[in-house]
Amino acid sequence: MPASSPIVDLHTHILPERWEDLDRKYGYGGFVRLEHCSPCRARMLIGDQFFREIDDRCWSPSRRIADCDSHGVDLQVLSTVPVMFSYWAKAHDALDLSRMLNDHLAGAVASHPGRFAALGTVPMQDPESACRELDRCMDELGMPGVQIGSNVNGANLGERRLRPFFAHAAERGAAIFVHPWEMVGRDRMSDYWLRWLVGMPAETALAAASIIMSGMLVELPTLRLCFAHGGGSLAFTIGRIQKGFDERPDLCQVDTKCAPREQLRSLWFDTLVHDEGALRYLLEQVGPQKLALGTDYPFPLGEHAPGALVRSLELPDLDRARLLGGTALEFLRLDATSLAVTAPRSAATSADRTTGAGTTPAPADARSSTRRSP
């Protein structure tokens, strides 16, 4: 391990500042459009339906870097906003949209060397196209992997028809970040922001449980999957899942004999759980080598002071350094020495950098400003 460790935020979202009218471009409705409504603010709409208001933190690299500097964050990992996945769309249109978004991500990384890395997006409704775009993200754009949604038009990620994508990702050594979207039971969650408060944790746990029960992790032992929001409710349901697995093998051991609790430890998770006890429990279940700082920047349910929850726990220095940066670098196979460690050093962040975790230096990718380790 190196003598110092950068602070890495694995879970952030970004959009282009503007894009063309996608409904008009593709000839049918349902795509997101952006309507700038005041200085530094815009409204996201689907047709005439309001989805969310955002500000320039969603599209301005300089604004993001200023925020990173104020909080001592050295590297943000950029990914699109999940509503842009568009798995419902025609596959060739979703591929075209993915390419536009990925080119934008790559441009942001290239324009600010060492401050950003990116996870692309792929059209999961067509696994063959998703594999091709994953290859382009890694080979041409220098990305370590992609972000995907927690289901594909209602199909759980463990379903066999999606397996070719995951097999290809494992073969390529891609990092796959799984983010909830189109939440299960959303028709019953129209009030009180429940889709985000309850639906997202349930949706993420469902996605992970589907993968565990399907035998995918046994079949593809090199597959690297990280789940947003600490895996939702998964860690807190694993006892029940294991109990069912043991008691009803006729229902639960159809596709794998490997215990769910054992498989849990082969997954990665971000730290965005908003509660000291929850993070401590998750840490006990999977260990610091599987937990990486994630803030969901710049959205309201994110952690507004990156790393505050991690720093609130009494942890050994090496464990804290892993959670704040080392685990993310290992998951992404990025080389810490290529990062631009320019953020201000508060007392907390300076202490965090005294001991850290990282990866072995590797040759730079031709198109990436953040090197990937082999």
Tab-separated table of C-alpha atoms in Angstrom:
chain	number	residue	atom	x	y	z
A	1	MET	CA	0.000	0.000	0.000
A	2	PRO	CA	1.266	3.504	-0.746
A	3	ALA	CA	2.099	6.013	1.957
A	4	SER	CA	-0.908	8.171	1.103
A	5	SER	CA	-4.363	7.607	-0.328
A	6	PRO	CA	-6.620	9.925	-2.314
A	7	ILE	CA	-10.287	10.462	-1.532
A	8	VAL	CA	-12.459	8.902	-4.267
A	9	ASP	CA	-16.211	9.334	-4.686
A	10	LEU	CA	-17.418	6.286	-6.616
A	11	HIS	CA	-21.055	7.360	-6.975
A	12	THR	CA	-21.804	10.686	-8.693
A	13	HIS	CA	-24.017	11.690	-11.599
A	14	ILE	CA	-23.547	14.068	-14.522
A	15	LEU	CA	-25.408	15.130	-17.658
A	16	PRO	CA	-24.537	17.168	-20.735
A	17	GLU	CA	-25.572	20.800	-20.381
A	18	ARG	CA	-27.739	20.459	-23.481
A	19	TRP	CA	-28.852	17.800	-25.938
A	20	GLU	CA	-31.149	17.672	-28.920
A	21	ASP	CA	-34.848	16.824	-28.767
A	22	LEU	CA	-34.672	13.026	-28.593
A	23	ASP	CA	-38.396	12.500	-29.209
A	24	ARG	CA	-38.017	14.322	-32.500
A	25	LYS	CA	-34.740	12.594	-33.357
A	26	TYR	CA	-36.004	9.051	-32.807
A	27	GLY	CA	-39.590	9.633	-33.904
A	28	TYR	CA	-41.449	8.606	-30.728
A	29	GLY	CA	-41.920	9.868	-27.182
A	30	GLY	CA	-40.669	8.950	-23.746
A	31	PHE	CA	-37.162	10.396	-23.736
A	32	VAL	CA	-35.881	12.988	-21.279
A	33	ARG	CA	-35.506	16.560	-22.428
A	34	LEU	CA	-33.759	19.388	-20.626
A	35	GLU	CA	-35.372	22.814	-20.370
A	36	HIS	CA	-33.137	25.563	-18.990
A	37	CYS	CA	-35.445	27.686	-16.862
A	38	SER	CA	-33.150	30.198	-15.112
A	39	PRO	CA	-29.429	30.882	-14.740
A	40	CYS	CA	-27.646	27.680	-13.673
A	41	ARG	CA	-30.922	25.744	-13.381
A	42	ALA	CA	-32.867	23.407	-15.664
A	43	ARG	CA	-35.926	21.173	-15.586
A	44	MET	CA	-35.871	17.549	-16.704
A	45	LEU	CA	-39.116	16.556	-18.418
A	46	ILE	CA	-40.474	13.395	-20.025
A	47	GLY	CA	-42.946	14.657	-22.579
A	48	ASP	CA	-44.788	17.382	-20.660
A	49	GLN	CA	-44.359	15.605	-17.316
A	50	PHE	CA	-41.952	17.199	-14.844
A	51	PHE	CA	-39.314	14.795	-13.538
A	52	ARG	CA	-36.736	16.831	-11.605
A	53	GLU	CA	-35.146	20.257	-11.378
A	54	ILE	CA	-31.365	20.299	-11.421
A	55	ASP	CA	-28.642	22.919	-11.201
A	56	ASP	CA	-25.261	23.419	-12.806
A	57	ARG	CA	-23.586	20.893	-10.513
A	58	CYS	CA	-25.159	18.336	-12.857
A	59	TRP	CA	-23.297	19.611	-15.915
A	60	SER	CA	-20.484	21.985	-14.927
A	61	PRO	CA	-17.108	20.293	-14.377
A	62	SER	CA	-15.667	23.470	-12.863
A	63	ARG	CA	-18.513	23.676	-10.333
A	64	ARG	CA	-17.981	20.032	-9.439
A	65	ILE	CA	-14.239	20.485	-9.008
A	66	ALA	CA	-14.807	23.508	-6.763
A	67	ASP	CA	-17.104	21.382	-4.577
A	68	CYS	CA	-14.575	18.550	-4.571
A	69	ASP	CA	-11.830	20.929	-3.515
A	70	SER	CA	-13.926	22.339	-0.684
A	71	HIS	CA	-14.516	18.827	0.671
A	72	GLY	CA	-11.095	17.312	-0.040
A	73	VAL	CA	-12.306	14.919	-2.746
A	74	ASP	CA	-9.556	14.104	-5.230
A	75	LEU	CA	-11.501	12.022	-7.783
A	76	GLN	CA	-15.153	11.861	-8.748
A	77	VAL	CA	-16.375	8.852	-10.711
A	78	LEU	CA	-18.968	10.171	-13.142
A	79	SER	CA	-22.001	8.276	-14.426
A	80	THR	CA	-25.228	9.286	-16.112
A	81	VAL	CA	-28.516	9.867	-14.298
A	82	PRO	CA	-30.396	6.526	-14.340
A	83	VAL	CA	-33.520	7.954	-15.996
A	84	MET	CA	-31.335	8.274	-19.116
A	85	PHE	CA	-30.825	4.474	-19.383
A	86	SER	CA	-33.821	4.222	-21.743
A	87	TYR	CA	-33.963	0.413	-21.717
A	88	TRP	CA	-37.579	0.708	-22.857
A	89	ALA	CA	-36.550	2.310	-26.153
A	90	LYS	CA	-35.690	0.628	-29.448
A	91	ALA	CA	-32.262	-0.938	-29.045
A	92	HIS	CA	-30.551	0.977	-31.837
A	93	ASP	CA	-31.872	4.272	-30.463
A	94	ALA	CA	-30.756	3.417	-26.937
A	95	LEU	CA	-27.326	2.546	-28.333
A	96	ASP	CA	-27.135	5.897	-30.113
A	97	LEU	CA	-28.118	7.704	-26.910
A	98	SER	CA	-25.591	5.685	-24.901
A	99	ARG	CA	-22.851	6.666	-27.318
A	100	MET	CA	-23.736	10.351	-26.966
A	101	LEU	CA	-23.730	10.164	-23.179
A	102	ASN	CA	-20.499	8.161	-23.101
A	103	ASP	CA	-18.731	10.585	-25.415
A	104	HIS	CA	-19.772	13.396	-23.070
A	105	LEU	CA	-18.462	11.487	-20.051
A	106	ALA	CA	-15.158	10.825	-21.773
A	107	GLY	CA	-14.861	14.495	-22.707
A	108	ALA	CA	-15.309	15.582	-19.102
A	109	VAL	CA	-12.601	13.158	-17.982
A	110	ALA	CA	-10.184	14.182	-20.720
A	111	SER	CA	-10.692	17.908	-20.051
A	112	HIS	CA	-9.772	17.602	-16.374
A	113	PRO	CA	-6.944	15.078	-16.076
A	114	GLY	CA	-6.789	13.250	-12.789
A	115	ARG	CA	-9.971	14.738	-11.310
A	116	PHE	CA	-12.599	12.530	-12.938
A	117	ALA	CA	-13.057	8.940	-14.016
A	118	ALA	CA	-16.225	7.673	-15.685
A	119	LEU	CA	-18.509	4.676	-15.877
A	120	GLY	CA	-20.387	4.501	-19.161
A	121	THR	CA	-23.915	3.405	-19.968
A	122	VAL	CA	-25.002	0.614	-22.310
A	123	PRO	CA	-28.322	-0.510	-23.916
A	124	MET	CA	-29.078	-3.491	-21.688
A	125	GLN	CA	-32.279	-4.372	-23.618
A	126	ASP	CA	-29.924	-5.763	-26.276
A	127	PRO	CA	-27.027	-7.655	-24.609
A	128	GLU	CA	-25.069	-7.877	-27.874
A	129	SER	CA	-25.164	-4.092	-28.361
A	130	ALA	CA	-24.403	-3.628	-24.667
A	131	CYS	CA	-21.268	-5.743	-25.060
A	132	ARG	CA	-20.139	-3.722	-28.063
A	133	GLU	CA	-20.636	-0.423	-26.277
A	134	LEU	CA	-18.865	-1.744	-23.178
A	135	ASP	CA	-15.899	-2.567	-25.412
A	136	ARG	CA	-15.973	0.936	-26.877
A	137	CYS	CA	-16.128	2.487	-23.413
A	138	MET	CA	-13.088	0.531	-22.295
A	139	ASP	CA	-11.001	0.391	-25.478
A	140	GLU	CA	-11.690	3.780	-27.078
A	141	LEU	CA	-12.818	5.969	-24.181
A	142	GLY	CA	-10.547	4.579	-21.477
A	143	MET	CA	-13.309	3.815	-18.964
A	144	PRO	CA	-12.930	1.082	-16.343
A	145	GLY	CA	-16.511	-0.103	-16.778
A	146	VAL	CA	-20.159	0.940	-16.872
A	147	GLN	CA	-23.178	1.715	-14.735
A	148	ILE	CA	-26.320	-0.362	-15.323
A	149	GLY	CA	-29.851	-0.347	-13.972
A	150	SER	CA	-31.208	-2.794	-11.412
A	151	ASN	CA	-33.607	-4.399	-13.882
A	152	VAL	CA	-34.137	-4.414	-17.626
A	153	ASN	CA	-37.772	-3.678	-18.430
A	154	GLY	CA	-38.828	-5.704	-15.409
A	155	ALA	CA	-36.392	-8.566	-16.002
A	156	ASN	CA	-34.202	-9.326	-13.000
A	157	LEU	CA	-30.463	-9.136	-13.609
A	158	GLY	CA	-30.053	-12.835	-12.828
A	159	GLU	CA	-32.158	-13.906	-15.826
A	160	ARG	CA	-30.290	-16.096	-18.301
A	161	ARG	CA	-30.938	-13.890	-21.321
A	162	LEU	CA	-28.777	-11.173	-19.738
A	163	ARG	CA	-25.938	-13.563	-18.854
A	164	PRO	CA	-23.954	-12.957	-22.079
A	165	PHE	CA	-23.428	-9.338	-21.051
A	166	PHE	CA	-22.178	-10.262	-17.592
A	167	ALA	CA	-19.966	-13.009	-19.010
A	168	HIS	CA	-18.422	-10.513	-21.391
A	169	ALA	CA	-17.949	-7.974	-18.591
A	170	ALA	CA	-16.195	-10.620	-16.492
A	171	GLU	CA	-13.968	-11.581	-19.395
A	172	ARG	CA	-13.055	-7.940	-19.998
A	173	GLY	CA	-12.427	-7.223	-16.314
A	174	ALA	CA	-15.022	-4.439	-16.356
A	175	ALA	CA	-16.268	-2.751	-13.216
A	176	ILE	CA	-20.087	-2.796	-13.154
A	177	PHE	CA	-21.912	-0.326	-10.898
A	178	VAL	CA	-25.570	-1.282	-10.327
A	179	HIS	CA	-27.978	1.580	-9.629
A	180	PRO	CA	-31.698	1.218	-8.815
A	181	TRP	CA	-34.244	2.479	-11.314
A	182	GLU	CA	-37.864	1.672	-12.275
A	183	MET	CA	-38.400	0.488	-8.716
A	184	VAL	CA	-40.440	-2.588	-7.838
A	185	GLY	CA	-43.866	-1.686	-6.424
A	186	ARG	CA	-43.578	1.920	-7.629
A	187	ASP	CA	-47.314	2.088	-8.391
A	188	ARG	CA	-47.932	1.912	-4.636
A	189	MET	CA	-45.326	4.562	-3.811
A	190	SER	CA	-46.609	7.763	-5.375
A	191	ASP	CA	-46.774	9.607	-2.043
A	192	TYR	CA	-44.150	10.851	0.405
A	193	TRP	CA	-41.187	10.290	-1.963
A	194	LEU	CA	-41.498	6.572	-1.107
A	195	ARG	CA	-40.133	5.458	-4.475
A	196	TRP	CA	-36.784	6.909	-3.489
A	197	LEU	CA	-36.956	6.240	0.266
A	198	VAL	CA	-38.282	2.661	0.276
A	199	GLY	CA	-38.475	1.601	-3.361
A	200	MET	CA	-34.808	2.113	-4.163
A	201	PRO	CA	-33.446	0.026	-1.252
A	202	ALA	CA	-35.932	-2.759	-2.012
A	203	GLU	CA	-35.155	-2.638	-5.742
A	204	THR	CA	-31.409	-2.854	-5.164
A	205	ALA	CA	-31.788	-5.796	-2.791
A	206	LEU	CA	-33.990	-7.571	-5.335
A	207	ALA	CA	-31.394	-7.076	-8.072
A	208	ALA	CA	-28.588	-8.429	-5.907
A	209	ALA	CA	-30.639	-11.353	-4.576
A	210	SER	CA	-31.572	-12.309	-8.136
A	211	ILE	CA	-27.901	-12.402	-9.094
A	212	ILE	CA	-26.971	-14.407	-5.997
A	213	MET	CA	-29.730	-16.994	-6.427
A	214	SER	CA	-29.124	-17.359	-10.172
A	215	GLY	CA	-25.622	-18.772	-9.700
A	216	MET	CA	-24.080	-15.965	-11.758
A	217	LEU	CA	-21.357	-15.229	-9.220
A	218	VAL	CA	-20.338	-18.884	-9.103
A	219	GLU	CA	-20.385	-19.177	-12.876
A	220	LEU	CA	-18.452	-15.902	-13.300
A	221	PRO	CA	-16.089	-15.691	-10.313
A	222	THR	CA	-14.125	-12.748	-11.754
A	223	LEU	CA	-17.229	-10.575	-12.234
A	224	ARG	CA	-16.964	-7.265	-10.333
A	225	LEU	CA	-20.295	-5.786	-9.252
A	226	CYS	CA	-20.818	-2.817	-6.947
A	227	PHE	CA	-24.288	-1.900	-5.697
A	228	ALA	CA	-25.371	1.658	-4.948
A	229	HIS	CA	-26.761	2.857	-1.611
A	230	GLY	CA	-24.933	0.172	0.341
A	231	GLY	CA	-26.845	-2.499	-1.557
A	232	GLY	CA	-30.157	-1.137	-0.294
A	233	SER	CA	-31.773	-3.550	2.153
A	234	LEU	CA	-29.715	-6.578	1.028
A	235	ALA	CA	-27.304	-6.811	3.962
A	236	PHE	CA	-30.176	-6.470	6.412
A	237	THR	CA	-32.153	-9.215	4.650
A	238	ILE	CA	-29.293	-11.669	4.112
A	239	GLY	CA	-30.158	-13.644	7.266
A	240	ARG	CA	-33.683	-14.271	5.990
A	241	ILE	CA	-32.378	-15.101	2.507
A	242	GLN	CA	-29.884	-17.571	3.969
A	243	LYS	CA	-32.573	-19.118	6.172
A	244	GLY	CA	-34.847	-19.687	3.168
A	245	PHE	CA	-31.926	-21.078	1.181
A	246	ASP	CA	-31.241	-23.627	3.936
A	247	GLU	CA	-34.860	-24.546	4.662
A	248	ARG	CA	-36.256	-24.737	1.127
A	249	PRO	CA	-33.526	-25.999	-1.205
A	250	ASP	CA	-36.259	-27.123	-3.598
A	251	LEU	CA	-37.130	-23.463	-4.201
A	252	CYS	CA	-33.917	-21.599	-3.464
A	253	GLN	CA	-31.115	-23.941	-4.573
A	254	VAL	CA	-32.413	-24.496	-8.082
A	255	ASP	CA	-29.533	-22.681	-9.796
A	256	THR	CA	-26.767	-22.661	-7.177
A	257	LYS	CA	-25.677	-24.521	-4.060
A	258	CYS	CA	-23.410	-21.695	-2.931
A	259	ALA	CA	-24.661	-20.032	0.250
A	260	PRO	CA	-26.028	-16.478	-0.172
A	261	ARG	CA	-24.039	-15.202	2.813
A	262	GLU	CA	-20.845	-16.434	1.208
A	263	GLN	CA	-21.750	-14.811	-2.117
A	264	LEU	CA	-22.541	-11.520	-0.381
A	265	ARG	CA	-18.842	-11.145	0.410
A	266	SER	CA	-17.927	-11.274	-3.282
A	267	LEU	CA	-19.887	-8.088	-4.035
A	268	TRP	CA	-18.903	-4.445	-3.579
A	269	PHE	CA	-21.070	-1.674	-2.112
A	270	ASP	CA	-20.892	2.067	-1.695
A	271	THR	CA	-21.169	3.671	1.742
A	272	LEU	CA	-24.321	5.719	1.144
A	273	VAL	CA	-26.526	4.385	3.958
A	274	HIS	CA	-27.050	7.586	6.016
A	275	ASP	CA	-26.694	5.846	9.391
A	276	GLU	CA	-23.674	4.965	11.545
A	277	GLY	CA	-25.178	1.693	12.764
A	278	ALA	CA	-26.095	0.624	9.243
A	279	LEU	CA	-22.602	1.334	7.924
A	280	ARG	CA	-21.011	-0.459	10.866
A	281	TYR	CA	-23.211	-3.510	10.249
A	282	LEU	CA	-22.437	-3.502	6.519
A	283	LEU	CA	-18.751	-3.257	7.341
A	284	GLU	CA	-19.057	-6.303	9.619
A	285	GLN	CA	-20.823	-8.269	6.876
A	286	VAL	CA	-18.472	-7.635	3.940
A	287	GLY	CA	-15.303	-5.981	5.273
A	288	PRO	CA	-13.556	-2.726	4.305
A	289	GLN	CA	-12.162	-4.220	1.103
A	290	LYS	CA	-15.718	-4.287	-0.308
A	291	LEU	CA	-16.916	-0.815	0.727
A	292	ALA	CA	-16.229	2.388	-1.215
A	293	LEU	CA	-17.214	5.980	-0.585
A	294	GLY	CA	-20.247	7.050	-2.630
A	295	THR	CA	-22.221	10.285	-2.233
A	296	ASP	CA	-24.824	10.391	-5.056
A	297	TYR	CA	-23.590	13.921	-5.817
A	298	PRO	CA	-25.291	16.274	-6.580
A	299	PHE	CA	-28.726	15.018	-5.525
A	300	PRO	CA	-30.693	15.690	-2.292
A	301	LEU	CA	-30.460	12.138	-0.925
A	302	GLY	CA	-26.672	12.210	-1.244
A	303	GLU	CA	-24.050	12.752	1.409
A	304	HIS	CA	-23.387	16.485	1.271
A	305	ALA	CA	-20.105	16.278	3.198
A	306	PRO	CA	-18.330	13.409	1.405
A	307	GLY	CA	-16.925	10.849	3.816
A	308	ALA	CA	-18.545	12.311	6.947
A	309	LEU	CA	-20.313	9.039	7.771
A	310	VAL	CA	-17.136	7.001	7.290
A	311	ARG	CA	-15.173	9.404	9.491
A	312	SER	CA	-17.854	9.182	12.199
A	313	LEU	CA	-16.891	5.542	12.848
A	314	GLU	CA	-13.892	4.618	14.945
A	315	LEU	CA	-11.917	2.624	12.405
A	316	PRO	CA	-8.291	1.575	12.007
A	317	ASP	CA	-6.470	4.011	9.728
A	318	LEU	CA	-6.070	1.459	6.946
A	319	ASP	CA	-9.759	0.540	7.016
A	320	ARG	CA	-10.801	4.199	6.877
A	321	ALA	CA	-8.428	4.831	3.973
A	322	ARG	CA	-9.908	1.880	2.109
A	323	LEU	CA	-13.460	3.147	2.511
A	324	LEU	CA	-12.513	6.693	1.511
A	325	GLY	CA	-10.552	5.792	-1.582
A	326	GLY	CA	-8.567	2.586	-1.673
A	327	THR	CA	-11.445	0.193	-2.272
A	328	ALA	CA	-12.819	2.325	-5.112
A	329	LEU	CA	-9.432	2.384	-6.817
A	330	GLU	CA	-9.138	-1.387	-6.509
A	331	PHE	CA	-12.685	-1.957	-7.772
A	332	LEU	CA	-12.025	0.281	-10.770
A	333	ARG	CA	-8.442	-0.939	-11.172
A	334	LEU	CA	-7.196	2.631	-11.270
A	335	ASP	CA	-3.688	3.764	-10.432
A	336	ALA	CA	-3.623	6.281	-7.572
A	337	THR	CA	-0.372	7.853	-8.732
A	338	SER	CA	-2.047	9.270	-11.866
A	339	LEU	CA	-4.628	11.295	-9.922
A	340	ALA	CA	-4.337	15.056	-9.519
A	341	VAL	CA	-4.293	15.293	-5.718
A	342	THR	CA	-4.923	19.015	-5.532
A	343	ALA	CA	-7.869	19.311	-3.178
A	344	PRO	CA	-7.315	21.344	0.025
A	345	ARG	CA	-6.141	19.384	3.029
A	346	SER	CA	-8.415	19.883	6.003
A	347	ALA	CA	-7.324	18.256	9.243
A	348	ALA	CA	-9.647	15.315	8.559
A	349	THR	CA	-8.623	14.731	4.964
A	350	SER	CA	-4.942	15.175	5.749
A	351	ALA	CA	-5.205	12.486	8.389
A	352	ASP	CA	-7.082	10.233	5.988
A	353	ARG	CA	-4.211	10.474	3.511
A	354	THR	CA	-1.469	9.524	5.962
A	355	THR	CA	-2.155	5.836	5.352
A	356	GLY	CA	-4.101	4.417	2.450
A	357	ALA	CA	-4.897	1.704	0.003
A	358	GLY	CA	-4.247	1.687	-3.703
A	359	THR	CA	-3.212	-0.367	-6.668
A	360	THR	CA	-0.050	-1.137	-8.533
A	361	PRO	CA	0.895	1.441	-11.204
A	362	ALA	CA	0.174	0.431	-14.779
A	363	PRO	CA	0.744	1.865	-18.269
A	364	ALA	CA	-1.636	4.651	-19.226
A	365	ASP	CA	-4.541	3.989	-21.545
A	366	ALA	CA	-4.176	5.974	-24.739
A	367	ARG	CA	-7.493	7.805	-24.251
A	368	SER	CA	-7.745	7.917	-20.448
A	369	SER	CA	-6.356	10.560	-18.139
A	370	THR	CA	-6.686	8.151	-15.207
A	371	ARG	CA	-4.611	5.005	-15.656
A	372	ARG	CA	-6.085	1.548	-15.261
A	373	SER	CA	-4.182	-1.249	-13.537
A	374	PRO	CA	-4.078	-4.649	-15.258
